[in-house]
Coordinates of C-alpha atoms in Angstrom, one line a residue:
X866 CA -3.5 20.2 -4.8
X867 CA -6.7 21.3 -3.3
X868 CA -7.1 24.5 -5.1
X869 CA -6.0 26.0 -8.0
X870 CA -3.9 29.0 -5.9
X871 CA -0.5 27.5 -6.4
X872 CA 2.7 30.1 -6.9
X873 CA 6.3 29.6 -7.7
X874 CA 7.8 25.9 -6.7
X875 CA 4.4 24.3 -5.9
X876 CA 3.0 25.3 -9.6
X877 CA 6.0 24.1 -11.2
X878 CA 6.4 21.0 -9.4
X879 CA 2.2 20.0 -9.9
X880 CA 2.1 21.6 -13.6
X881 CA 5.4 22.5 -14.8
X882 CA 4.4 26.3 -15.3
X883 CA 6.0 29.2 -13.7
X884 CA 3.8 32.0 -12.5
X885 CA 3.6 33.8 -15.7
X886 CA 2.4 30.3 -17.2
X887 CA 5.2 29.4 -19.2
X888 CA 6.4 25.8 -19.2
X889 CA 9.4 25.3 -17.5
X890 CA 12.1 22.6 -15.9
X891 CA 11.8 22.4 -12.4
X892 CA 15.4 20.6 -12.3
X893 CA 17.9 19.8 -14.2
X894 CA 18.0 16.5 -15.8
X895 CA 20.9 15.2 -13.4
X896 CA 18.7 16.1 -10.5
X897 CA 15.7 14.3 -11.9
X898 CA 18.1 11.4 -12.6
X899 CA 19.3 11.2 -8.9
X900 CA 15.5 11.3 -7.7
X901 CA 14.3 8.8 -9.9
X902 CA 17.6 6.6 -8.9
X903 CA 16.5 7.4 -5.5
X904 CA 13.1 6.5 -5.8
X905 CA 13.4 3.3 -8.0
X906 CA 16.1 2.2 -4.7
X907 CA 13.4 3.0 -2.3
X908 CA 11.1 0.4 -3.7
X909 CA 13.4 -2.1 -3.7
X910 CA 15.2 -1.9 -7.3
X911 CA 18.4 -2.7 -7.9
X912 CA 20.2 0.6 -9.3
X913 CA 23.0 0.8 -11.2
X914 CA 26.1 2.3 -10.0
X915 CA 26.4 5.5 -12.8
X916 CA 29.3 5.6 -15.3
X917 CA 29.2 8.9 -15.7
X918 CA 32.0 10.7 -13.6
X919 CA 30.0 13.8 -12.8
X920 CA 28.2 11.7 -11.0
X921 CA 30.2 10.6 -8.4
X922 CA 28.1 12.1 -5.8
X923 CA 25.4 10.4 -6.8
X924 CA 26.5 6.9 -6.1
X925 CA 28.0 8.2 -2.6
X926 CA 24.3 9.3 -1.7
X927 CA 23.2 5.9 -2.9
X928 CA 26.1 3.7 -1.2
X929 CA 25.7 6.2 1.7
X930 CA 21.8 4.8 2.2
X931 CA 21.2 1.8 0.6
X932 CA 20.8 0.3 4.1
X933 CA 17.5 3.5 4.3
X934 CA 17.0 2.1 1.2
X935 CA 16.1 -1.7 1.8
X936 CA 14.5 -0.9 5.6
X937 CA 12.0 1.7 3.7
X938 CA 11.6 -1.5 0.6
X939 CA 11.0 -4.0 3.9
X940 CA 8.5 -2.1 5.6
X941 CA 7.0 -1.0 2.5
X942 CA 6.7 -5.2 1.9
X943 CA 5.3 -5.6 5.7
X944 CA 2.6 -3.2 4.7
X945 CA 1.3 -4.7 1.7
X946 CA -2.6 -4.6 1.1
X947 CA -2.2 -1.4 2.8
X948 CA -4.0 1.5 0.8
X949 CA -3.5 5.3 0.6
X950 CA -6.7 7.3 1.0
X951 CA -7.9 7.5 -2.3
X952 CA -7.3 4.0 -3.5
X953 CA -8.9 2.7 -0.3
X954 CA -12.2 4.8 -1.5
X955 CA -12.0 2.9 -4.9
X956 CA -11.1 -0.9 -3.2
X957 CA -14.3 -0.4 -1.0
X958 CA -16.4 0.2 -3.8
X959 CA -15.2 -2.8 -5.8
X960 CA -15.6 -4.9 -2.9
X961 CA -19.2 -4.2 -2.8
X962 CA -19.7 -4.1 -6.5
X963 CA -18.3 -7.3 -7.6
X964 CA -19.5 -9.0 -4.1
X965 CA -21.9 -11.0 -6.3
X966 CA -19.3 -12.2 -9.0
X967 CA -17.1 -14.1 -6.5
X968 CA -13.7 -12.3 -8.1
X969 CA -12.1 -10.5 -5.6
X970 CA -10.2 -7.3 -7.1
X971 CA -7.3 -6.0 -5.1
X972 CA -6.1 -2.6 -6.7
X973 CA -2.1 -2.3 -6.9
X974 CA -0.1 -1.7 -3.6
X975 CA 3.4 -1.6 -5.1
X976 CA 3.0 0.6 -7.9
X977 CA 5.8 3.0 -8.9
X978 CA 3.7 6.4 -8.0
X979 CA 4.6 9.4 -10.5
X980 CA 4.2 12.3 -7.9
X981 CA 5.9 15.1 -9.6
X982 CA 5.3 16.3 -12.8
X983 CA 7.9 15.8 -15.6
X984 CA 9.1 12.4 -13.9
X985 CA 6.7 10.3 -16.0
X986 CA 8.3 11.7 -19.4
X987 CA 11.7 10.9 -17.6
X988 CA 10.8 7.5 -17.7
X989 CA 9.2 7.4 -21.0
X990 CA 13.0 6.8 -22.4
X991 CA 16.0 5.1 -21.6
X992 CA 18.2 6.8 -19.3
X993 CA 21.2 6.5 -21.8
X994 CA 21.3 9.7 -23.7
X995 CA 22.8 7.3 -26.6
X996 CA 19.5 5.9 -26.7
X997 CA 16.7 8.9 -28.2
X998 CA 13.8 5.7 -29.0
X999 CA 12.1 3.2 -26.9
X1000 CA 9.2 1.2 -28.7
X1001 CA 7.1 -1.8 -27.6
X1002 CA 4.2 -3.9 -28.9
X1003 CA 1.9 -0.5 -27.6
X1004 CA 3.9 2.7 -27.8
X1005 CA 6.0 4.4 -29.8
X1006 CA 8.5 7.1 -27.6
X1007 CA 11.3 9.4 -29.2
X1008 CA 13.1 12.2 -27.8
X1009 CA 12.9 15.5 -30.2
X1010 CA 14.5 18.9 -29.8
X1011 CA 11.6 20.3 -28.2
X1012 CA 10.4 17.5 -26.2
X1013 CA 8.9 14.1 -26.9
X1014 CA 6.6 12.5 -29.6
X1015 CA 4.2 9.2 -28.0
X1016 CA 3.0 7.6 -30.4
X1017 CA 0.6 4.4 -29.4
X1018 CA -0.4 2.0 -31.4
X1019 CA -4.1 2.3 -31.4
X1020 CA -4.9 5.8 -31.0
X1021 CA -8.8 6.1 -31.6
X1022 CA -10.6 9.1 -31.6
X1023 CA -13.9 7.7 -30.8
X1024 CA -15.5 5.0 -28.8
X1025 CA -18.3 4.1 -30.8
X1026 CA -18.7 0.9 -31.0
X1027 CA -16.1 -0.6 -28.3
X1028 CA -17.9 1.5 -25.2
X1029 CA -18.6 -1.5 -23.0
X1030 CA -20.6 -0.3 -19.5
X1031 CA -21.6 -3.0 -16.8
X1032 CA -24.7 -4.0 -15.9
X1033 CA -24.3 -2.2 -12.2
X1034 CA -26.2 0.9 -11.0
X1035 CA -27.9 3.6 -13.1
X1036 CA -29.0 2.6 -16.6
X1037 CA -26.4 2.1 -19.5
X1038 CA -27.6 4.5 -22.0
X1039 CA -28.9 3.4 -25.7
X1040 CA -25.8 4.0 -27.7
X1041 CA -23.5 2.3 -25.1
X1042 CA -22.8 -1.8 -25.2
X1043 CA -24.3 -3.5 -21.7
X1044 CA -22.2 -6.4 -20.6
X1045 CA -22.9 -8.8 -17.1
X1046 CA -20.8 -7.5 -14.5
X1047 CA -18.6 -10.7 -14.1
X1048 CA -17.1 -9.6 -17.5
X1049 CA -16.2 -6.8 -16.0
X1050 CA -14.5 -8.4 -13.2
X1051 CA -12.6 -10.7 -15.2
X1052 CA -11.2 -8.1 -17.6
X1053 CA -10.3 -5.8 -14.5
X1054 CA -8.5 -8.7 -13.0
X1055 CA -6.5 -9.4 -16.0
X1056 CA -6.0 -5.7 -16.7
X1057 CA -4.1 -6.0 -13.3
X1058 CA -1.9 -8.9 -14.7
X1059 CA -0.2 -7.1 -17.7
X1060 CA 2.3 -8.9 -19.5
X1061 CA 5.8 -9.2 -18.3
X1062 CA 7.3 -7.3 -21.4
X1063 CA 4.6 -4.8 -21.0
X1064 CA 5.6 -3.5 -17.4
X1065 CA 9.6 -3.0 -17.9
X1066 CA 9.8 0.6 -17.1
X1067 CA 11.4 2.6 -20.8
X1068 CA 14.1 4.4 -18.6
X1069 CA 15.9 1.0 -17.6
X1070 CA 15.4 -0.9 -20.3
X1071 CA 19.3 -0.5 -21.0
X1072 CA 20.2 -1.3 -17.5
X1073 CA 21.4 -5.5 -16.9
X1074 CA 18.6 -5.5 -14.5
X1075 CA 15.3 -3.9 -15.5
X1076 CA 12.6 -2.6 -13.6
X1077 CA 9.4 -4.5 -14.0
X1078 CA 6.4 -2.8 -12.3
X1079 CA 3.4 -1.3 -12.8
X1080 CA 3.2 3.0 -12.8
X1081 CA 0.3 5.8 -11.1
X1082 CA -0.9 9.1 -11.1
X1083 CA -3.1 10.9 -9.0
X1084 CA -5.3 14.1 -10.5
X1085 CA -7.4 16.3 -9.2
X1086 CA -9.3 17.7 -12.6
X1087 CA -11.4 20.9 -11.4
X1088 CA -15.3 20.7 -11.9
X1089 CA -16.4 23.9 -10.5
X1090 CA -14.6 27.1 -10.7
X1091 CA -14.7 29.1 -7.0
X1092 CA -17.3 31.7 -7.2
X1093 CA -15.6 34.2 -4.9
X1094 CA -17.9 35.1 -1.8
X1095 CA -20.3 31.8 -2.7
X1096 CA -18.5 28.9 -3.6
X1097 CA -15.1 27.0 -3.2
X1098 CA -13.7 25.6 -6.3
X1099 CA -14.3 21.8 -6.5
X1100 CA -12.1 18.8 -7.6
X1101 CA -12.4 15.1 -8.3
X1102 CA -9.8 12.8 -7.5
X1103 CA -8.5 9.8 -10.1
X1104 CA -6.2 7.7 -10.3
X1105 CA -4.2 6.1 -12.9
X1106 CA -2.4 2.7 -13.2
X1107 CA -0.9 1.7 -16.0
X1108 CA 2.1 -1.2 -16.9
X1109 CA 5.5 0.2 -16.8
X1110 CA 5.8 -0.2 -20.4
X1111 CA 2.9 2.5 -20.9
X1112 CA 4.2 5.2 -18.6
X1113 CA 4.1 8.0 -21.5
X1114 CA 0.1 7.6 -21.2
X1115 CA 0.4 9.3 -18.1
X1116 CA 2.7 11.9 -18.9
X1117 CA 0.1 12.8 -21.7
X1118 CA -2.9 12.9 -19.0
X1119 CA -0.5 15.4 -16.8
X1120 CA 0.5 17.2 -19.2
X1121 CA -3.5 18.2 -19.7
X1122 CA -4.7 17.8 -16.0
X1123 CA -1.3 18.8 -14.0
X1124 CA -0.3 16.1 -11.6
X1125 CA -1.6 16.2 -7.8
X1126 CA 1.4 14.2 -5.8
X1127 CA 1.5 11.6 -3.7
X1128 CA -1.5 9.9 -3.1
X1129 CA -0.2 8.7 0.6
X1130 CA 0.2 12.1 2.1
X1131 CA -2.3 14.0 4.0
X1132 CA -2.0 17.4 2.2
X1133 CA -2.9 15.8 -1.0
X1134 CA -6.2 13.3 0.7
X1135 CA -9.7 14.5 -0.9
X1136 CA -11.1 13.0 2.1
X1137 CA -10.1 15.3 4.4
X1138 CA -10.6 18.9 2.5
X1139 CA -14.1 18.3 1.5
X1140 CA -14.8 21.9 1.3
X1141 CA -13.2 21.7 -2.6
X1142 CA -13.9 17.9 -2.9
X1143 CA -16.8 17.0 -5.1
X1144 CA -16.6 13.8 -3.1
X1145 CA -16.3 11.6 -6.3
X1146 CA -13.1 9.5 -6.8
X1147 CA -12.7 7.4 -10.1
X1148 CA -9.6 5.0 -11.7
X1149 CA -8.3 4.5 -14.8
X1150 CA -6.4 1.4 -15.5
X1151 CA -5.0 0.8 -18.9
X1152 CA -5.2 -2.5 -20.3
X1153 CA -3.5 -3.0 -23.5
X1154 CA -4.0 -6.7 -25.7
X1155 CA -7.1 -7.4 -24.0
X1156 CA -8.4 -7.1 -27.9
X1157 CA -7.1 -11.0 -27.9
X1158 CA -8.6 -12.2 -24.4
X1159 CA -12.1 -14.4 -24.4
X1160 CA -13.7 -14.2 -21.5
X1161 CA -16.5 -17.0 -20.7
X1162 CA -19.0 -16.1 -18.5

């Protein structure tokens, strides 16, 4: 998602607008159903079996490559530490941030990536259509005739006060709270830790087995607009992680900044189209109930 000339299946699958910029489906909900079935098997879930006759096909793809399945979940667990482009740029400069804390940071490897719009607001609920609510100690979801409603449970509309920057690099500005960079560390190591009822995933929750990970984005926000015959447009990279439980944060953000794919493939690596790469990267991770942590430093 390099540049902002996308047309026809590539708009709708990054922004969920057709070329006229109206907001459409880019599949029906059994087909999003199948991929996320498919995609929660590839990383190693177990998947239900679906009760729902029309279906039927679906669990023959699933029985039909469950053994694709758990090689792809096998090598994916033979490759752990290994880190796509972008998340590789953000590990390096951790490493050599916090090198003087002595807390090593090691960003998320297995982490259910959302890369296609709409699948994060899939998730947001439970896949049984009986079920139109899923709630937690953090978020509010319901399903509505003409969409969704999030609703988290602190939902601030400024940060004065609670901006916390640390003590690392350029000057913290007057208005802003300075904290030692250990802090930081430790509150970044224990945003990586959430809770266990934090990271079940919405869309299982009804299943005998729930899914229990942690959930990213990728985005590619544009800075500068292309100045045609002077400048390429130019784009940031960030990337999101957030517990399970919180996955309707990032079908807010995509919903705003459109959603860039997969991280892992080439097409989609800042790091290679630097033409329309502002050559800044930055992370977001969400880290609710870290209102009740001390942290002695």
């Amino acid at each position: 998602m390099a540049n902002t000339n996308l047309h026809g299946e590539d708009l709708i699958r990054h922004c969920g607008l057709n070329d006229k910029g109206k907001a459409v489906e880019q599949m029906d909900n059994q087909s999003f159903h199948r991929l996320i079935a498919v995609k929660l098997a590839s990383h190693g879930f177990d998947v239900p079996q679906s009760t729902n006759g029309h279906r039927e096909a679906e669990n023959q793809v699933m029985q039909l490559a469950s053994d694709l399945f758990r090689r792809y979940a096998e090598q994916s667990r033979l490759l752990t530490g290994h880190l796509n482009p972008p998340d590789r740029r953000i590990q390096d400069f951790l490493d050599d941030a916090l090198s003087t804390t002595g807390i090593c940071i090691a960003l998320p490897t297995n982490a259910i990536n959302m890369d296609r719009y709409g699948m994060a607001r899939k998730l947001s609920l439970p896949e049984d259509p009986s079920f139109d609510e899923f709630h937690n100690s953090e978020n509010s979801s319901y399903k509505l005739c003409n969409g969704v409603l999030h609703n988290p449970f602190n939902d601030r509309r400024t940060t004065k006060g609670v901006f916390h920057i640390a003590d690392y690099g350029l000057p913290v500005p007057a208005d802003k709270i300075k904290v030692p960079l250990v802090t930081y560390a430790k509150l970044l190591e224990a945003a990586l830790q959430p809770p266990e009822d934090l990271n079940l995933l919405p869309y299982t929750s009804q299943w005998n087995n729930p899914v229990e990970s942690m959930v990213s984005l990728m985005l590619r926000p544009l800075v500068c607009p292309e100045v045609p015959g002077v400048s390429p447009e130019k784009r940031l990279e960030v990337r999101f992680f957030v517990p399970g439980g919180c996955v309707s944060n990032l079908d807010f953000v995509e919903s705003i900044f459109g959603n860039a794919g997969d991280p892992s493939l080439p097409e989609n690596d800042a790091g290679i189209d630097t033409n329309h790469w502002t050559g800044t990267s930055g992370c977001v991770i969400l880290a609710p109930r870290k209102y009740d942590m001390y942290v002695m430093c």
